[in-house]
Amino acid sequence: MVATPASPASPASPASSKAPVTARPLHAAPVPVARPSAADMLSVAEPVFEIADLEVYYGKFRAVRNVNMTIRKHQITAFIGPSGCGKTTVLRCMNRMNDLVAGARVGGTLRYHGVDLYDPQVSATEVRRRIGMVFQKPNPFPKSIYDNVAYGPRLSGIRDRAKLDEIVETSLRAAALWDEVKDRLRDSALGMSGGQQQRLCIARTVAVEPEVVLMDEPCSALDPIATARIEELMRELVSRFTIVIVTHNMQQAARVSDTTAFFTAELDPSADRRCGLLVEFGATSKLFSNPQDERTENYITGRFG
Amino acid sequence: MARALDLRGRGDGADRAFRGLAVGAATVVLVVLGLIAATMTRRALPVLEHMGPGFFTSTRWSPADEEFGALPFVWGTLYTAAIAIVIAVPVSLGVALFITQLAPQRLKRPLVYLVDLLAVVPSVVFGLWGILVLSPHLGRSFLTAGIILAIMIIPIITSLSREVIETTPQPEKEAAYGLGATRWEMILASVWPHSKGGLVGAVMLGLGRAMGETIAAALVIGSALGQITVDPLAPGNSMPAVIANEWGEADELHKSALIALAVLLFIITIIVNLVASSIVRRSMARTAGRRT
């Protein structure tokens, strides 16, 4: 499937000959990974995010444009592409994290269950409670392991000790960390290894029971063994959550994701600067085995240019 | 024919010169500090011989009777400094948090500049302003001195706090925001643990300044002798203020007593600083990942 090709002069209209990706049925997609239930979901799962003609500016600089995609429930969607292609920018719009960057603003629409996330009525805090995020570098609080996981639930007003104990345990189990840390829950989280810290960050995110977990290159600071554990974990978590992951690692996208979005950066004719754009969006197996766009093919075969 | 490998390089003359300069500068500071301590202590000895431990415990200061008890001035110094800290810390932290977390970009620089400007106002100006504006209502008292001292230390505490707070790494803030924290919750979870060591340091520097401030305190504290009271509206005196006020008409023993006060003040500020740096060190170690 190919996103509307670059036609920066006019904003892509839904009525143009090449319909936005969101309108395409996905039932033709082959089974992406050995997980039949997920394959069924490719066609039937309800949309979580519907992104139409999204563009993001930092001040006057347009960082990314032409993003059209639908992200579905209980899928892992991977964003891949070279540096500067805007994949992290788009991810950070999906829970309003970009609000923290001075001068950032968006055009187009980004709907979450039909609600425009950038509607002035929408509270970024509320959005982030539902749409959690795991960052590139593990960033636990300088608190104990227990308090890291209990942080989110406490924010939502849970004070009951027994209830918190239970949330901490289930969250740490969900992040495959419980057995390693159950005897030292009171120790500082900063004493853990990088891989453990990242799983703790996942546990911390899971503890607030979000619907979506956004992951921004969650393995880039980890060694291969820790990376494998996180990937395994993502496969387990996707039965409960919808996951969107930004990765520099194409093999990782191919291994874990159901759907892949390929971004690239091209010269923006209106600004004489490079601007990211979505090139292709579709089932992972199809995108990697039979890319529809030459740029996708060049990138995944290593002939990026 | 291979010659022996020459690894002697270009020599390290410049390096040695730099080292000498650095060590020299550090030594000069220590020597000056040592000389000050030695001279002052030597000149303070006569009154200590005359009064014995009574210098530290007596509440009576009467140069005419050759009675020199330092306690009222120690009290005045600590009490006014405490009042100053109680007023200045919340204000300074509020301003620092406003500048770093809330203020729109275009307001930040003017605000920083304004607060820093407060720091360059000569202390005698603050003192006179205190006499003109505060004294009519509060008298010359511990409270008046405390308020003036607070105004004087607000810029120090504010700008140090601002710098400490601004070093909170973005990922640590995003950790809290990512879990749905509000700005205030983020400050508690990310900024505070990251900054508390530095903030304690900032407050302690302010405290040191408040205890050592001379002329502003001398103008508004009331110069009452022998007052040890918690009544904030009572006139009192502090160690630096009494030194400034009495030095001019002091005879030999009296001068020795004033010098002994200075030594005592010196020791108290050193203790405050040592305590502060140990608090800072401990809190740093905790955030750096030792067992909690």
XYZ file of C-alpha atoms in Angstrom:
597
model
C 0.000 0.000 0.000
C 1.325 3.389 -0.863
C 0.564 6.615 0.867
C -0.424 9.539 -1.270
C 2.811 10.530 -2.926
C 4.403 13.857 -2.254
C 2.249 16.595 -3.602
C 3.187 19.329 -1.211
C 1.572 22.117 -3.173
C -1.897 21.057 -2.128
C -2.921 19.187 0.948
C -3.866 15.669 -0.011
C -7.590 15.517 -0.455
C -9.446 12.345 0.438
C -11.154 12.430 -2.910
C -7.944 12.219 -4.921
C -7.467 9.209 -7.139
C -5.123 7.598 -4.679
C -7.275 7.158 -1.628
C -5.591 7.567 1.740
C -4.362 4.399 3.287
C -6.998 4.594 5.939
C -9.650 3.707 3.405
C -7.946 0.600 2.100
C -9.215 -2.739 3.312
C -6.470 -4.750 4.861
C -7.975 -8.203 4.387
C -5.668 -9.043 1.508
C -2.657 -8.859 3.762
C -0.891 -12.170 4.248
C -0.192 -13.503 7.700
C 2.671 -11.328 8.917
C 4.021 -13.498 11.695
C 3.171 -16.876 13.138
C 0.292 -15.563 15.167
C -3.009 -16.354 13.507
C -5.205 -14.453 15.923
C -3.345 -11.261 15.203
C -3.682 -11.871 11.506
C -7.434 -11.985 11.848
C -7.300 -8.760 13.730
C -5.549 -7.069 10.867
C -8.807 -6.791 9.047
C -11.340 -6.642 11.828
C -9.660 -4.912 14.748
C -11.164 -1.557 15.513
C -9.146 1.527 14.686
C -7.436 3.198 17.625
C -5.695 6.026 15.817
C -6.867 7.543 12.574
C -4.306 9.963 11.273
C -5.150 12.127 8.287
C -2.829 14.563 6.495
C -0.847 15.054 9.669
C 1.999 17.517 9.507
C 4.135 18.784 12.353
C 5.955 22.075 12.582
C 8.662 23.240 14.941
C 8.317 26.991 14.633
C 8.424 27.680 10.923
C 10.194 24.435 10.138
C 7.981 21.645 8.870
C 9.409 18.441 10.294
C 7.030 15.912 8.785
C 4.108 15.940 6.378
C 1.695 13.715 4.554
C 1.057 11.194 7.295
C -2.070 9.114 6.733
C -2.584 5.885 8.587
C -4.913 3.860 10.748
C -3.515 2.064 13.756
C -5.588 -0.835 14.977
C -6.250 -2.375 18.351
C -3.970 -5.129 19.681
C -1.458 -4.729 16.920
C 2.172 -3.797 16.984
C 2.787 -1.025 14.503
C 6.410 -0.210 13.713
C 7.660 3.129 12.407
C 10.875 2.733 10.458
C 12.997 5.030 8.344
C 16.259 6.950 8.292
C 17.206 9.623 10.822
C 15.275 12.846 10.419
C 12.303 11.203 8.736
C 9.887 12.307 11.443
C 8.939 8.930 12.869
C 9.663 9.924 16.454
C 7.926 13.249 15.906
C 4.749 11.502 14.794
C 4.961 9.084 17.717
C 5.334 11.942 20.173
C 2.229 13.600 18.747
C 0.198 10.516 19.527
C 0.221 11.226 23.268
C 0.722 14.994 23.048
C 4.313 14.672 24.244
C 5.290 17.166 21.578
C 3.413 19.796 23.550
C 6.548 20.019 25.689
C 8.598 21.274 22.760
C 8.329 25.045 22.463
C 6.959 26.033 19.061
C 5.646 22.607 18.101
C 2.276 22.509 16.378
C 0.369 20.110 14.196
C -1.781 20.313 11.099
C -4.240 17.738 9.822
C -6.062 15.482 12.223
C -5.017 12.847 14.694
C -8.042 11.009 15.975
C -8.026 8.623 18.911
C -11.225 6.581 18.999
C -12.778 9.298 16.927
C -11.726 12.143 19.229
C -9.384 14.783 17.858
C -6.394 14.635 20.223
C -5.575 18.257 19.473
C -9.034 19.562 20.257
C -8.632 22.419 22.744
C -10.992 20.599 25.122
C -8.681 17.599 25.305
C -6.330 17.458 28.293
C -2.813 16.292 27.473
C -2.551 14.803 30.956
C -5.631 12.697 30.404
C -4.347 11.601 26.989
C -1.046 10.485 28.465
C -2.764 8.401 31.120
C -4.450 6.419 28.364
C -1.564 6.430 25.934
C 1.624 5.507 27.757
C 5.162 5.914 26.546
C 8.459 4.082 26.887
C 11.496 6.141 25.996
C 14.723 5.602 24.139
C 16.872 5.764 27.217
C 15.540 4.016 30.307
C 14.442 6.839 32.605
C 13.323 5.409 35.939
C 12.727 7.887 38.737
C 15.463 8.068 41.366
C 13.156 6.161 43.688
C 12.798 2.556 44.741
C 11.648 -0.085 42.272
C 8.326 -0.273 44.093
C 7.765 3.477 44.049
C 8.580 3.659 40.351
C 5.812 1.227 39.495
C 3.393 2.685 42.052
C 3.963 6.228 40.778
C 1.267 6.220 38.103
C -1.408 4.485 40.204
C -0.699 6.925 43.044
C -1.207 9.811 40.636
C -4.640 8.422 39.891
C -5.373 8.511 43.598
C -4.808 4.906 44.642
C -3.525 4.971 48.210
C -4.575 1.577 49.505
C -1.437 -0.375 50.346
C -2.762 -3.806 49.458
C -4.105 -2.544 46.152
C -0.777 -0.905 45.311
C 1.119 -4.073 46.245
C -1.071 -5.997 43.865
C -0.619 -3.514 41.001
C 3.143 -3.480 41.505
C 3.332 -7.252 41.411
C 1.130 -7.731 38.366
C 2.867 -4.942 36.486
C 6.312 -6.305 37.249
C 5.132 -9.757 36.212
C 3.741 -8.326 32.990
C 7.142 -6.800 32.316
C 8.857 -10.137 33.067
C 10.760 -8.521 35.898
C 9.055 -9.798 39.030
C 11.266 -12.824 39.671
C 14.423 -10.741 39.354
C 13.389 -7.956 41.710
C 10.763 -9.308 44.099
C 13.283 -9.481 46.952
C 14.590 -5.961 46.464
C 11.547 -3.842 45.719
C 12.852 -1.226 48.162
C 16.184 -0.814 46.364
C 16.800 2.154 44.141
C 15.797 1.589 40.543
C 19.020 3.234 39.462
C 21.015 0.263 40.672
C 19.502 -2.026 38.020
C 21.018 -2.960 34.673
C 19.936 -1.029 31.578
C 17.730 -3.861 30.351
C 16.087 -4.207 33.752
C 15.560 -0.465 33.933
C 13.840 -0.489 30.567
C 11.570 -3.334 31.648
C 10.866 -1.383 34.820
C 9.837 1.559 32.652
C 7.516 -0.788 30.780
C 6.100 -2.057 34.093
C 5.637 1.540 35.225
C 3.739 2.322 32.037
C 1.636 -0.838 32.239
C 0.737 -0.068 35.863
C -1.534 2.809 34.865
C -3.382 0.426 32.522
C -3.136 2.486 29.382
C -4.773 1.307 26.210
C -1.814 2.140 24.026
C 1.905 1.899 24.688
C 4.142 4.058 22.521
C 7.774 2.981 22.404
C 10.449 5.301 21.122
C 13.415 3.112 20.116
C 13.106 1.221 23.393
C 16.045 -1.061 22.651
C 18.566 1.348 21.211
C 20.464 1.595 24.502
C 20.354 -2.151 25.188
C 22.514 -5.142 24.339
C 21.138 -7.922 22.086
C 20.060 -10.179 24.946
C 18.142 -7.404 26.699
C 16.696 -6.433 23.314
C 15.448 -9.972 22.728
C 13.720 -9.937 26.111
C 11.968 -6.648 25.333
C 10.831 -7.942 21.956
C 9.487 -11.096 23.549
C 7.736 -8.931 26.096
C 6.127 -6.821 23.386
C 4.654 -9.956 21.804
C 3.119 -10.837 25.165
C 1.864 -7.356 25.930
C 0.125 -6.866 22.610
C -2.701 -9.116 23.724
C -3.560 -6.449 26.292
C -2.349 -3.276 24.638
C -1.964 -1.601 21.303
C 1.719 -0.950 20.692
C 3.429 1.524 18.413
C 7.199 1.290 18.224
C 9.752 3.508 16.558
C 12.857 1.583 15.636
C 16.032 2.119 13.673
C 16.374 -1.592 13.424
C 14.576 -3.033 10.410
C 15.050 -6.596 11.620
C 13.333 -5.623 14.826
C 10.380 -4.190 12.936
C 10.186 -7.343 10.827
C 10.407 -9.572 13.897
C 7.860 -7.947 16.157
C 5.393 -5.855 14.213
C 2.138 -6.624 12.472
C 2.050 -3.403 10.518
C 4.881 -1.185 9.395
C 5.039 2.451 8.414
C 8.040 3.518 6.365
C 9.028 7.177 6.591
C 11.737 8.979 4.725
C 13.100 12.505 4.511
C 12.996 14.501 1.314
C 13.782 18.043 0.351
C 10.783 20.205 1.135
C 10.414 22.356 -1.990
C 8.578 25.071 -0.077
C 11.230 25.517 2.599
C 14.465 24.250 1.057
C 14.943 21.930 4.001
C 14.521 18.240 4.448
C 11.126 17.207 5.705
C 9.945 13.777 6.755
C 7.002 12.042 5.141
C 5.196 8.747 5.275
C 5.989 6.688 2.187
C 4.340 3.370 2.729
C 2.100 1.797 5.322
C 0.911 -1.781 5.402
C 1.208 -5.297 6.745
C 4.777 -5.901 7.824
C 5.288 -9.100 5.836
C 4.019 -7.457 2.697
C 5.993 -4.278 3.151
C 9.201 -6.201 3.600
C 8.636 -8.861 0.944
C 6.826 -6.853 -1.664
C 7.218 -3.122 -1.138
C 5.035 -1.005 -3.361
C 7.248 2.053 -3.396
C 10.743 2.168 -4.814
C 11.967 4.239 -1.858
C 10.782 1.566 0.549
C 12.514 -1.091 -1.455
C 15.753 0.849 -1.584
C 15.681 1.350 2.155
C 14.897 -2.198 3.191
C 17.396 -3.667 0.793
C 20.075 -1.341 2.084
C 20.333 0.741 -1.083
C 19.120 3.805 0.636
C 19.610 6.912 -1.388
C 69.305 -0.025 10.597
C 66.458 0.686 12.919
C 67.026 3.462 15.372
C 65.673 3.115 18.899
C 62.025 4.144 18.991
C 61.703 7.682 20.320
C 58.631 8.146 22.439
C 59.808 11.161 24.378
C 57.375 13.482 22.582
C 57.455 17.252 22.741
C 58.026 17.469 26.447
C 55.454 18.762 28.855
C 56.723 22.229 29.715
C 53.362 23.930 29.203
C 51.635 21.295 31.233
C 54.054 21.778 34.103
C 53.644 25.546 33.979
C 49.868 25.200 34.071
C 50.114 22.811 36.971
C 52.350 25.214 38.861
C 49.923 28.070 38.283
C 46.937 26.062 39.472
C 48.651 24.720 42.564
C 50.041 28.187 43.316
C 46.611 29.817 43.134
C 45.092 27.166 45.373
C 47.924 27.594 47.887
C 47.547 31.374 48.014
C 43.883 31.022 48.984
C 44.718 28.574 51.750
C 47.577 30.699 53.053
C 45.417 33.845 53.161
C 42.666 31.944 54.956
C 45.196 30.562 57.430
C 46.708 34.003 58.069
C 43.284 35.512 58.691
C 42.378 32.777 61.130
C 45.744 33.042 62.927
C 45.778 36.848 63.260
C 42.170 37.035 64.362
C 42.500 34.265 66.890
C 45.658 35.828 68.347
C 43.960 39.205 68.705
C 40.890 37.531 70.253
C 42.896 35.831 73.006
C 42.962 38.746 75.516
C 39.195 38.813 75.904
C 39.000 35.047 76.122
C 41.578 35.126 78.938
C 39.648 37.928 80.596
C 36.186 36.343 80.328
C 36.982 32.626 80.194
C 34.103 30.461 78.949
C 31.811 33.277 80.046
C 32.449 34.920 76.693
C 30.296 32.232 75.090
C 27.712 31.854 77.855
C 27.213 35.269 79.407
C 24.292 37.361 78.244
C 25.729 40.624 79.505
C 27.679 42.877 77.145
C 28.879 45.993 78.920
C 32.152 47.429 77.655
C 32.196 50.016 80.443
C 32.300 47.202 83.044
C 34.623 45.092 80.880
C 31.876 42.477 80.634
C 31.731 40.759 77.251
C 29.130 38.025 76.784
C 28.600 37.065 73.128
C 25.399 35.100 73.505
C 22.884 37.889 72.683
C 24.663 38.572 69.406
C 24.867 34.906 68.505
C 21.146 34.738 69.154
C 20.473 37.881 67.105
C 22.498 36.541 64.182
C 20.819 33.145 64.176
C 17.340 34.540 64.768
C 17.433 37.179 62.031
C 19.017 34.689 59.615
C 16.276 32.193 60.410
C 13.566 34.806 59.775
C 15.282 35.684 56.504
C 15.404 32.037 55.410
C 11.770 31.406 56.300
C 10.727 34.343 54.125
C 13.261 33.985 51.334
C 13.136 30.254 50.605
C 9.505 29.964 49.495
C 9.732 33.185 47.499
C 12.999 32.164 45.825
C 11.824 28.666 44.980
C 8.582 30.072 43.635
C 10.389 32.540 41.416
C 12.884 29.902 40.260
C 10.116 27.440 39.422
C 8.138 30.138 37.660
C 11.114 31.137 35.543
C 12.102 27.583 34.658
C 8.745 25.845 34.344
C 5.993 28.332 33.676
C 7.166 31.627 32.258
C 6.747 32.090 28.526
C 10.048 32.179 26.677
C 10.025 35.927 26.121
C 9.473 36.658 29.824
C 12.314 34.454 31.021
C 15.287 36.643 30.221
C 13.855 39.883 31.613
C 12.891 38.075 34.810
C 16.303 36.519 35.269
C 17.860 39.904 34.656
C 15.558 41.606 37.144
C 16.268 39.131 39.918
C 20.005 39.345 39.288
C 19.724 43.120 39.427
C 18.431 42.802 42.968
C 21.747 41.188 43.868
C 23.826 44.199 42.841
C 21.935 46.745 44.959
C 24.408 47.854 47.668
C 23.393 46.575 51.080
C 23.407 50.068 52.585
C 20.581 50.958 50.209
C 18.526 48.054 51.503
C 19.313 49.139 55.040
C 18.195 52.722 54.471
C 15.085 51.555 52.691
C 14.346 49.395 55.725
C 14.665 52.419 58.008
C 12.423 54.527 55.793
C 9.743 52.007 54.914
C 9.728 49.136 57.406
C 10.827 50.762 60.671
C 7.819 53.107 60.934
C 5.649 49.983 61.149
C 7.868 47.323 62.658
C 10.385 49.411 64.572
C 14.055 48.556 64.419
C 13.793 44.933 65.331
C 14.681 41.341 64.604
C 11.764 41.182 62.167
C 12.793 44.293 60.251
C 16.330 42.961 59.951
C 15.016 39.539 58.935
C 12.876 41.008 56.168
C 15.720 43.136 54.819
C 18.064 40.135 54.912
C 15.423 38.050 53.140
C 15.223 40.547 50.300
C 18.984 40.513 50.052
C 19.343 36.744 49.826
C 16.402 36.129 47.493
C 18.473 36.805 44.357
C 21.243 34.423 45.453
C 18.898 31.595 46.308
C 16.777 32.233 43.232
C 19.537 32.221 40.673
C 21.299 29.193 42.147
C 17.996 27.304 42.381
C 17.118 28.258 38.840
C 20.397 26.847 37.569
C 20.036 23.669 39.577
C 16.440 23.160 38.457
C 17.305 23.759 34.841
C 19.756 20.878 34.857
C 16.906 18.383 35.307
C 17.292 16.239 32.200
C 14.363 16.259 29.774
C 14.036 12.421 29.904
C 13.448 12.607 33.659
C 10.685 15.129 33.147
C 9.165 13.100 30.343
C 9.126 10.054 32.598
C 6.576 11.825 34.779
C 4.679 13.543 31.972
C 4.459 10.231 30.109
C 2.524 8.743 33.011
C -0.006 11.549 32.959
C 1.572 13.776 35.582
C 0.555 17.412 35.725
C 3.258 20.037 35.785
C 3.215 20.193 39.561
C 3.330 16.398 39.878
C 6.232 16.360 37.429
C 8.084 18.916 39.553
C 7.622 16.741 42.646
C 8.631 13.519 40.908
C 11.437 14.661 38.630
C 12.692 18.153 39.388
C 12.691 17.849 43.182
C 14.676 14.607 43.580
C 17.105 15.772 40.949
C 17.580 19.214 42.460
C 17.157 18.899 46.201
C 20.870 18.584 46.945
C 21.642 21.695 44.958
C 18.689 23.523 46.459
C 19.913 22.829 49.976
C 23.263 24.206 48.876
C 21.602 27.327 47.501
C 19.688 27.891 50.746
C 22.838 27.404 52.802
C 24.722 29.961 50.753
C 21.848 32.360 51.356
C 22.000 31.556 55.056
C 25.732 32.270 55.145
C 25.148 35.598 53.450
C 22.341 36.480 55.873
C 24.482 35.673 58.915
C 27.411 37.671 57.649
C 25.532 40.714 56.379
C 26.730 43.733 58.296
C 25.626 47.160 57.286
C 21.985 46.529 56.416
C 21.509 44.597 59.630
C 23.337 47.242 61.654
C 20.972 49.913 60.356
C 17.684 48.226 61.132
C 18.244 45.694 63.917
C 17.969 48.259 66.712
C 21.370 47.889 68.416
C 19.927 46.793 71.740
C 22.441 45.101 74.001
C 21.763 41.888 75.784
C 18.398 41.007 74.204
C 17.660 37.333 73.937
C 14.005 37.053 73.090
C 11.802 35.406 70.499
C 9.684 38.540 70.222
C 10.248 39.469 66.577
C 9.396 43.119 67.214
C 12.018 43.543 69.924
C 15.203 45.409 69.042
C 18.342 43.272 69.100
C 21.796 43.027 67.714
C 23.801 40.636 65.596
C 27.486 39.789 65.575
C 28.496 41.708 62.443
C 26.243 44.644 63.373
C 27.744 45.098 66.812
C 31.249 44.932 65.365
C 30.421 47.680 62.887
C 28.661 49.825 65.464
C 31.225 49.638 68.278
C 34.598 49.315 66.579
C 35.141 53.060 66.287
C 34.991 53.822 70.003
C 36.462 50.575 71.334
C 39.535 50.380 73.564
C 41.965 47.444 73.507
C 39.989 44.802 75.409
C 36.764 45.874 73.748
C 38.428 45.516 70.317
C 39.643 42.079 71.313
C 36.056 41.167 72.217
C 34.772 42.372 68.851
C 37.483 40.362 67.088
C 36.509 37.320 69.102
C 32.930 37.845 67.886
C 34.214 37.853 64.321
C 36.108 34.601 64.900
C 32.985 33.064 66.380
C 30.933 34.173 63.371
C 33.582 32.720 61.087
C 33.389 29.382 62.911
C 29.581 29.325 62.851
C 29.444 29.989 59.094
C 32.052 27.292 58.486
C 29.951 24.827 60.481
C 26.827 25.808 58.528
C 28.679 25.241 55.279
C 30.078 21.881 56.373
C 26.627 20.700 57.395
C 25.233 21.958 54.084
C 27.821 20.191 51.972
C 27.312 16.943 53.855
C 23.555 17.196 53.242
C 24.196 17.866 49.577
C 26.621 14.956 49.303
C 24.283 12.528 50.983
C 21.327 13.492 48.836
C 23.439 13.260 45.671
C 24.586 9.782 46.639
C 21.015 8.709 47.147
C 19.832 9.866 43.743
C 22.936 8.347 42.168
C 21.586 4.902 42.890
C 22.618 3.567 46.230
C 20.114 1.654 48.298
C 17.332 3.841 49.577
